[in-house]
Amino acid sequence: MTTRHFRVWRGDDEGGELTDFDVEVNEGEVVLDIIHRLQATQAPDLAVRWNCKAGKCGSCSAEINGKPRLLCMTRMSTFTADETITVTPLRTFPVVRDLVTDVSYNYEKARAMPAFAPPADLKPGEYRMQQVDVERSQEFRKCIECFLCQNTCHVIRDHEENKPPFSGPRLFIRAAELDMHPLDAREDRKELAQAEQGLGYCNITKCCTEVCPEHIKITDNAIIPMKERVVDRRYDPLVWLGRKILRRDQIKN
Amino acid sequence: MSEIERHSFDVLVIGAGGAGLRAAIEARSAGKKTAIISKSLFGKAHTVMAEGGAAAALGNVNSRDNWMVHFRDTIRGGKFLNHYRMAELHAKEAPDRIWELETYGALFDRTKDGRISQRNFGGHEYPRLAHVGDRTGLEMIRTLQQKIVSLQQDDKNNVGSYESKLKIFAETTIVELLMSEGRIAGALGYYRDTGRFVLFEAPAVVLATGGIGKSFKVTSNSWEYTGDGHALAMRAGATLVNMEFVQFHPTGMVWPPSVKGILVTESVRGDGGVLRNSEGRRFMFDYIPEVFKSQYATTEEEGDRWYTDPDNNKRPPELLPRDEVARAINSEVKAGRGSPHGGVFLDVSTRMKAEEIIKRLPSMHHQFKELADVDITKEPMEVGPTCHYVMGGIEVDPESQQSKVPGLFAAGEVSGGMHGSNRLGGNSLSDLLVFGKRAGEYAAAYVDGLSERPRTTDADVAAASTAALDLLTEQPEEGAENPYTLQHDLQQVMNDLVGIIRRAGELEEALTRLAELRKRAANVKASGGRRYNPGWHLAMDLRNMLTVSECIAKAALERSESRGGHTREDNPGMDPNWRKVNLICSLGENGVVLKRQPLPTMPDELLSLFDRSELAKYLTEAELADFDRIGGGGEATGGDESGSAPAETESEAVGMVSASEHPPTADADTPDGDAVDDATATTGDATTKTDDGNGDKA
């Protein structure tokens, strides 16, 4: 057992600050364990989302030392012995409180995405698909909706104005999944991705792929094939990303 | 109360896991204005954690499978304590519920001829679990979630609003069900992000809140599993059945400490993984109980042959039902033959090629690598039992899933009866689809049958909101109980005294300790504000956890036998007399009230799916005599009959009857016992409804 130094962002949509904690850490623990220990011993109202604590539900997304991570899958042993661990909420979404953000943007985009269209001529039980054909879509269905890809995507990370026309990597893999579904009855998934989801905003920097805890090859296996196959391919305006540091305490709602 | 936000719905579904979503789909499809209350974000419910698969006798991998074989396996797994009608409906309807998911967009793994692939699992005679690698629960929840979105899109196209017929309230918790003259009238909840209360007026409520595992220290369950639905139902006047039966999954992670309890899917064993002790012995061969002797391999050679030639060999004992495997692991560790961190070894690395392991068990590979520095393609895992599932739950009518309270329905883990004393792996994902659909369907029908809508009262709303607010204090108060400390203490009591192996003295002590915890709970205060305050949320959940824990401990003390997920060291072995008894919990003026009630009697045509020699291990002499009169036995189709094995003597079958000091007779403690028996004999749906004054159900 050792004592480690943590800085955790605390506040709400009106502002907040990094708060310092010294906290006990035991062998094998992950950052979420430490957050829970803070709740139990020092900060009972510290807000954090979590569910499965096994990397399967995608609830505990946050930024650890500036990197988008799942709190439950980030082991304390990955930090050096004297390293201060800074935990902040996802930056792309509005803060609700402490480490909890309002991720409703993602649900709204999902709702705008045309659903699976079942084939008209097949009854339940009559579906036949080959494993090799379902595997392409299955890769995308591994998505646990942690929204780390959405959070890291520079198209919207510091560009609120791009949110209305842009659905983000999570929804691009959903589009690709349906496009590659052997029995989806719609033929226009790629066109929809371009016209309705803002696929063209993506300039393939692969940031989304890098942060995916499920190791889904978002860019190579979903976005690029979707882009390549759009017949009427338009010029992608390069969205310049300034890596200006926006402190949370300056955020206004 | 005018400042409280109000909504009006036809059907309110509490819980957004598989059962809740399936119920909501059905209620909305029946034209009812439906709301889904989700304690977490939409799509994060505990169903997402299910790994192995959903059991349904599709017969895709072995065409000899059918509903009767599935029914029989389910009853065997539950040690004949299941509600037969639920097990029957489940086995019959599961295939349709699975196939339906494909029309919603689900992508299960396939057989060579393009059908849904099925895998082996503990207690299932044939490969039966539809699956997607080892992330089947994720596929199911996502599929149901996306189906709900598609229904909302239909509503948007037809009436202009996504939420006109089906609305999701994410991160919203219900604190109380509201009643009107004994019927459901609505529910009061709060938004977690603002802490503001919200009133739902609805004549029908479907509880789909899942389980109770968070009352135990070592558990595979998430923070949400605080027995909310169980406790809400009890406070509304409903009853719980079989609460003593808690499933400890045999294989949870044991190291490092922070991941202790996280599930290691049974698919590891289904796909060939073996259990070894510190001496390298496949110890499960030493633990095949008498009742399963004829169905399991007795040598490693035969067990190994079964994976490639299941028709001519018997399955290895690693695939015994979960209660048996969990007890065996517990015994090995106690005998000093455990692994370094207090579990046993589960090895798949010597059984399959690395690429095959990564393909079939990707999330296990990932989980062990990331959390424990163990590469399961190269070395064994360390595993031990973890609290996983509660077989007990709200007592419901098997057809409609309605509880004793008119308008209150329950489906999925929160309901009871289906799994008897022990649930087979894979049967919960199919359970929540089958009974989720039924609950939604019958809730809608119930609303149709009402002549007027019950009204909530301002007084009830005020009482519930005041009780919730009383748990909150802006500044920490001197001498107030910390909710986290109280939860920790509760988990320790349940773990130490009501765990996998139980004794009367310890259960009595548990009840004393629980009473002390209840007193302390009266003094719980969470500090801070109303906005997204986890301490406050936990303080509210604690009341439910304490009620449910008391039910478990009381029922566990009462049932003086060992069966399925209830093991009494002081009463080892099954007692055929206890098999006829359900323990029913309700809430009285002074806490939990327990009573005995006869188990509904399985009709002859179902009973005759079993061989007499197998029934002899479970039934009383009188029941066997009845069975002989109807001339039943051995009629089941589809596979190696247990009876085809060398006949066993009856004396070895029912070994421990004498262990029970007070062989129970159900009607001795149940005034209405005869009435219940009569009811079961005639109609299926009257079985669980007894003498309550409000039994005039729709």
mmCIF file of C-alpha atoms in Angstrom, chain B residues 266-454:
data_model
loop_
_atom_site.group_PDB
_atom_site.id
_atom_site.type_symbol
_atom_site.label_atom_id
_atom_site.label_comp_id
_atom_site.label_asym_id
_atom_site.label_seq_id
_atom_site.Cartn_x
_atom_site.Cartn_y
_atom_site.Cartn_z
ATOM 1 C CA GLU B 266 -18.746 -20.173 -18.365
ATOM 2 C CA SER B 267 -17.980 -20.296 -22.095
ATOM 3 C CA VAL B 268 -14.373 -20.904 -21.102
ATOM 4 C CA ARG B 269 -15.480 -24.290 -19.801
ATOM 5 C CA GLY B 270 -18.091 -24.770 -22.510
ATOM 6 C CA ASP B 271 -15.373 -24.386 -25.085
ATOM 7 C CA GLY B 272 -12.954 -26.788 -23.431
ATOM 8 C CA GLY B 273 -11.436 -25.061 -20.397
ATOM 9 C CA VAL B 274 -10.683 -27.304 -17.420
ATOM 10 C CA LEU B 275 -10.489 -26.707 -13.700
ATOM 11 C CA ARG B 276 -7.416 -27.845 -11.784
ATOM 12 C CA ASN B 277 -6.304 -27.565 -8.196
ATOM 13 C CA SER B 278 -2.816 -26.738 -6.968
ATOM 14 C CA GLU B 279 -1.857 -30.405 -7.378
ATOM 15 C CA GLY B 280 -2.780 -30.263 -11.048
ATOM 16 C CA ARG B 281 -5.779 -32.542 -10.588
ATOM 17 C CA ARG B 282 -9.026 -32.070 -12.520
ATOM 18 C CA PHE B 283 -10.916 -32.145 -9.275
ATOM 19 C CA MET B 284 -14.429 -31.833 -10.706
ATOM 20 C CA PHE B 285 -14.389 -35.586 -11.333
ATOM 21 C CA ASP B 286 -14.436 -35.954 -7.533
ATOM 22 C CA TYR B 287 -17.557 -33.820 -7.170
ATOM 23 C CA ILE B 288 -20.174 -35.339 -9.469
ATOM 24 C CA PRO B 289 -23.255 -35.559 -7.240
ATOM 25 C CA GLU B 290 -25.436 -38.599 -7.156
ATOM 26 C CA VAL B 291 -28.286 -36.962 -9.056
ATOM 27 C CA PHE B 292 -26.040 -36.200 -12.029
ATOM 28 C CA LYS B 293 -23.883 -39.361 -12.021
ATOM 29 C CA SER B 294 -25.485 -40.821 -15.108
ATOM 30 C CA GLN B 295 -25.084 -37.702 -17.233
ATOM 31 C CA TYR B 296 -21.416 -36.841 -16.757
ATOM 32 C CA ALA B 297 -18.144 -38.442 -17.788
ATOM 33 C CA THR B 298 -16.249 -40.221 -15.053
ATOM 34 C CA THR B 299 -12.859 -40.202 -16.765
ATOM 35 C CA GLU B 300 -10.873 -37.376 -18.285
ATOM 36 C CA GLU B 301 -10.573 -39.372 -21.506
ATOM 37 C CA GLU B 302 -14.313 -39.637 -21.964
ATOM 38 C CA GLY B 303 -14.821 -35.996 -21.019
ATOM 39 C CA ASP B 304 -12.284 -34.934 -23.607
ATOM 40 C CA ARG B 305 -13.814 -37.119 -26.308
ATOM 41 C CA TRP B 306 -17.184 -35.458 -25.720
ATOM 42 C CA TYR B 307 -16.068 -32.163 -27.259
ATOM 43 C CA THR B 308 -15.702 -33.838 -30.644
ATOM 44 C CA ASP B 309 -18.143 -36.727 -30.285
ATOM 45 C CA PRO B 310 -20.972 -35.660 -28.001
ATOM 46 C CA ASP B 311 -23.367 -38.362 -29.183
ATOM 47 C CA ASN B 312 -21.239 -41.218 -27.913
ATOM 48 C CA ASN B 313 -19.625 -39.707 -24.827
ATOM 49 C CA LYS B 314 -20.727 -37.943 -21.699
ATOM 50 C CA ARG B 315 -19.811 -34.375 -20.904
ATOM 51 C CA PRO B 316 -17.000 -33.480 -18.507
ATOM 52 C CA PRO B 317 -18.011 -32.470 -14.983
ATOM 53 C CA GLU B 318 -16.614 -28.971 -15.465
ATOM 54 C CA LEU B 319 -19.981 -28.460 -17.136
ATOM 55 C CA LEU B 320 -22.090 -29.391 -14.146
ATOM 56 C CA PRO B 321 -24.618 -26.723 -13.105
ATOM 57 C CA ARG B 322 -23.085 -23.679 -11.475
ATOM 58 C CA ASP B 323 -24.045 -24.481 -7.886
ATOM 59 C CA GLU B 324 -22.140 -27.774 -8.044
ATOM 60 C CA VAL B 325 -19.008 -26.245 -9.540
ATOM 61 C CA ALA B 326 -19.015 -23.316 -7.117
ATOM 62 C CA ARG B 327 -19.263 -25.623 -4.103
ATOM 63 C CA ALA B 328 -16.513 -27.850 -5.458
ATOM 64 C CA ILE B 329 -14.143 -24.904 -5.887
ATOM 65 C CA ASN B 330 -15.021 -23.705 -2.410
ATOM 66 C CA SER B 331 -14.182 -27.138 -0.979
ATOM 67 C CA GLU B 332 -10.862 -27.404 -2.824
ATOM 68 C CA VAL B 333 -9.737 -24.022 -1.555
ATOM 69 C CA LYS B 334 -10.816 -24.911 1.985
ATOM 70 C CA ALA B 335 -8.880 -28.174 1.775
ATOM 71 C CA GLY B 336 -5.714 -26.229 1.027
ATOM 72 C CA ARG B 337 -5.522 -27.146 -2.632
ATOM 73 C CA GLY B 338 -6.246 -23.672 -3.966
ATOM 74 C CA SER B 339 -4.244 -21.337 -6.161
ATOM 75 C CA PRO B 340 -1.895 -18.680 -4.719
ATOM 76 C CA HIS B 341 -4.650 -16.080 -4.461
ATOM 77 C CA GLY B 342 -7.337 -18.318 -3.022
ATOM 78 C CA GLY B 343 -9.018 -19.697 -6.113
ATOM 79 C CA VAL B 344 -8.407 -22.621 -8.417
ATOM 80 C CA PHE B 345 -6.912 -22.778 -11.887
ATOM 81 C CA LEU B 346 -9.059 -22.503 -14.990
ATOM 82 C CA ASP B 347 -6.977 -23.456 -17.969
ATOM 83 C CA VAL B 348 -7.814 -23.066 -21.601
ATOM 84 C CA SER B 349 -4.243 -22.472 -22.808
ATOM 85 C CA THR B 350 -3.409 -26.165 -23.007
ATOM 86 C CA ARG B 351 -6.729 -26.982 -24.623
ATOM 87 C CA MET B 352 -7.023 -24.660 -27.605
ATOM 88 C CA LYS B 353 -4.743 -22.848 -29.986
ATOM 89 C CA ALA B 354 -4.012 -19.239 -29.142
ATOM 90 C CA GLU B 355 -5.824 -17.828 -32.154
ATOM 91 C CA GLU B 356 -8.877 -19.952 -31.394
ATOM 92 C CA ILE B 357 -8.962 -18.640 -27.825
ATOM 93 C CA ILE B 358 -8.729 -15.039 -28.974
ATOM 94 C CA LYS B 359 -11.498 -15.619 -31.466
ATOM 95 C CA ARG B 360 -13.884 -17.436 -29.166
ATOM 96 C CA LEU B 361 -13.101 -15.654 -25.919
ATOM 97 C CA PRO B 362 -11.913 -12.204 -26.963
ATOM 98 C CA SER B 363 -13.178 -10.264 -23.996
ATOM 99 C CA MET B 364 -11.772 -12.790 -21.493
ATOM 100 C CA HIS B 365 -8.403 -12.530 -23.210
ATOM 101 C CA HIS B 366 -8.616 -8.750 -23.069
ATOM 102 C CA GLN B 367 -9.878 -8.637 -19.475
ATOM 103 C CA PHE B 368 -7.124 -10.849 -18.040
ATOM 104 C CA LYS B 369 -4.404 -9.187 -20.042
ATOM 105 C CA GLU B 370 -5.431 -5.669 -19.102
ATOM 106 C CA LEU B 371 -6.458 -6.223 -15.499
ATOM 107 C CA ALA B 372 -4.330 -9.104 -14.233
ATOM 108 C CA ASP B 373 -1.298 -9.342 -16.554
ATOM 109 C CA VAL B 374 -2.343 -12.878 -17.406
ATOM 110 C CA ASP B 375 -2.233 -14.125 -20.985
ATOM 111 C CA ILE B 376 -4.901 -16.813 -21.060
ATOM 112 C CA THR B 377 -3.486 -18.256 -24.273
ATOM 113 C CA LYS B 378 -0.313 -19.126 -22.369
ATOM 114 C CA GLU B 379 -1.225 -19.651 -18.719
ATOM 115 C CA PRO B 380 -4.181 -20.614 -16.552
ATOM 116 C CA MET B 381 -6.537 -18.133 -14.920
ATOM 117 C CA GLU B 382 -7.164 -18.063 -11.186
ATOM 118 C CA VAL B 383 -10.874 -18.164 -10.438
ATOM 119 C CA GLY B 384 -13.260 -18.510 -7.511
ATOM 120 C CA PRO B 385 -16.973 -18.126 -6.745
ATOM 121 C CA THR B 386 -18.656 -14.731 -7.029
ATOM 122 C CA CYS B 387 -22.195 -13.629 -6.234
ATOM 123 C CA HIS B 388 -23.850 -13.454 -9.610
ATOM 124 C CA TYR B 389 -27.603 -13.866 -9.709
ATOM 125 C CA VAL B 390 -30.619 -14.245 -7.485
ATOM 126 C CA MET B 391 -32.983 -17.020 -8.459
ATOM 127 C CA GLY B 392 -35.586 -15.665 -6.087
ATOM 128 C CA GLY B 393 -37.702 -12.677 -6.934
ATOM 129 C CA ILE B 394 -41.154 -11.249 -7.231
ATOM 130 C CA GLU B 395 -43.797 -13.932 -7.238
ATOM 131 C CA VAL B 396 -45.650 -13.635 -10.521
ATOM 132 C CA ASP B 397 -48.302 -15.322 -12.551
ATOM 133 C CA PRO B 398 -46.419 -17.368 -15.135
ATOM 134 C CA GLU B 399 -48.542 -16.345 -18.111
ATOM 135 C CA SER B 400 -48.854 -12.636 -17.474
ATOM 136 C CA GLN B 401 -45.926 -11.917 -15.143
ATOM 137 C CA GLN B 402 -48.318 -10.004 -12.928
ATOM 138 C CA SER B 403 -47.517 -9.931 -9.227
ATOM 139 C CA LYS B 404 -50.089 -10.114 -6.462
ATOM 140 C CA VAL B 405 -50.589 -6.382 -6.893
ATOM 141 C CA PRO B 406 -52.933 -5.487 -9.769
ATOM 142 C CA GLY B 407 -51.044 -3.511 -12.378
ATOM 143 C CA LEU B 408 -47.624 -4.538 -11.111
ATOM 144 C CA PHE B 409 -45.674 -6.831 -13.419
ATOM 145 C CA ALA B 410 -42.129 -8.153 -13.187
ATOM 146 C CA ALA B 411 -39.736 -9.749 -15.652
ATOM 147 C CA GLY B 412 -36.137 -10.866 -15.790
ATOM 148 C CA GLU B 413 -33.940 -11.363 -12.750
ATOM 149 C CA VAL B 414 -36.269 -9.412 -10.460
ATOM 150 C CA SER B 415 -39.009 -11.996 -10.926
ATOM 151 C CA GLY B 416 -38.855 -15.408 -9.308
ATOM 152 C CA GLY B 417 -39.859 -19.007 -9.887
ATOM 153 C CA MET B 418 -38.512 -19.689 -13.351
ATOM 154 C CA HIS B 419 -35.098 -20.964 -12.301
ATOM 155 C CA GLY B 420 -36.015 -22.839 -9.142
ATOM 156 C CA SER B 421 -33.064 -23.253 -6.841
ATOM 157 C CA ASN B 422 -30.371 -22.728 -9.456
ATOM 158 C CA ARG B 423 -30.286 -21.062 -12.844
ATOM 159 C CA LEU B 424 -28.511 -22.617 -15.790
ATOM 160 C CA GLY B 425 -26.108 -20.378 -17.622
ATOM 161 C CA GLY B 426 -27.680 -18.942 -20.732
ATOM 162 C CA ASN B 427 -31.185 -19.198 -19.333
ATOM 163 C CA SER B 428 -31.263 -15.646 -18.097
ATOM 164 C CA LEU B 429 -30.828 -13.953 -21.468
ATOM 165 C CA SER B 430 -33.613 -16.098 -22.865
ATOM 166 C CA ASP B 431 -35.697 -15.604 -19.701
ATOM 167 C CA LEU B 432 -35.604 -11.843 -20.016
ATOM 168 C CA LEU B 433 -36.705 -11.965 -23.649
ATOM 169 C CA VAL B 434 -39.514 -14.464 -23.113
ATOM 170 C CA PHE B 435 -40.916 -12.898 -19.974
ATOM 171 C CA GLY B 436 -40.038 -9.347 -20.875
ATOM 172 C CA LYS B 437 -42.257 -9.722 -23.901
ATOM 173 C CA ARG B 438 -45.012 -11.319 -21.856
ATOM 174 C CA ALA B 439 -44.862 -8.633 -19.183
ATOM 175 C CA GLY B 440 -45.155 -5.887 -21.791
ATOM 176 C CA GLU B 441 -47.986 -7.648 -23.562
ATOM 177 C CA TYR B 442 -50.019 -8.324 -20.436
ATOM 178 C CA ALA B 443 -49.342 -4.917 -18.954
ATOM 179 C CA ALA B 444 -50.819 -3.415 -22.104
ATOM 180 C CA ALA B 445 -53.805 -5.761 -21.894
ATOM 181 C CA TYR B 446 -54.291 -4.859 -18.240
ATOM 182 C CA VAL B 447 -54.479 -1.174 -19.145
ATOM 183 C CA ASP B 448 -57.036 -1.979 -21.833
ATOM 184 C CA GLY B 449 -59.190 -3.694 -19.243
ATOM 185 C CA LEU B 450 -59.374 -0.725 -16.877
ATOM 186 C CA SER B 451 -62.513 1.352 -16.814
ATOM 187 C CA GLU B 452 -60.799 4.238 -15.080
ATOM 188 C CA ARG B 453 -57.240 5.204 -14.325
ATOM 189 C CA PRO B 454 -56.116 4.986 -10.713
#
